[in-house]
Amino acid sequence: MAVPKKKTSKQKRDQRRATWKRTAALQAKKAMSLGKSVLTGRSTSFVYPTDDEDDDEE
């Protein structure tokens, strides 16, 4: 016969949520930093196509 599991404590629940939110905030910060560096043209770690090649073909 199945036995119900014990309830998770509020402390453990809050700890898991804090960990999830911390990792999400860190990823958002990295994405913003990369976006800013791409817009300013100082990005060295991100390769993306430029529109200069299209102008030469015309």
GROMACS .gro file of C-alpha atoms in nm, residues 29-52:
model
   24
   29LYS     CA    1   2.310   3.955  -1.628
   30LYS     CA    2   2.541   3.768  -1.867
   31ALA     CA    3   2.293   3.808  -2.153
   32MET     CA    4   2.264   4.182  -2.093
   33SER     CA    5   2.640   4.218  -2.079
   34LEU     CA    6   2.683   4.030  -2.406
   35GLY     CA    7   2.408   4.233  -2.572
   36LYS     CA    8   2.567   4.560  -2.464
   37SER     CA    9   2.909   4.456  -2.590
   38VAL     CA   10   2.764   4.349  -2.925
   39LEU     CA   11   2.583   4.682  -2.964
   40THR     CA   12   2.894   4.883  -2.884
   41GLY     CA   13   3.108   4.672  -3.117
   42ARG     CA   14   3.357   4.567  -2.852
   43SER     CA   15   3.255   4.203  -2.840
   44THR     CA   16   3.541   3.954  -2.880
   45SER     CA   17   3.370   3.638  -2.759
   46PHE     CA   18   3.063   3.647  -2.985
   47VAL     CA   19   3.073   3.594  -3.361
   48TYR     CA   20   2.783   3.725  -3.568
   49PRO     CA   21   2.734   3.809  -3.936
   50THR     CA   22   2.770   4.169  -4.043
   51ASP     CA   23   2.575   4.355  -4.310
   52ASP     CA   24   2.895   4.481  -4.478
   0.00000   0.00000   0.00000
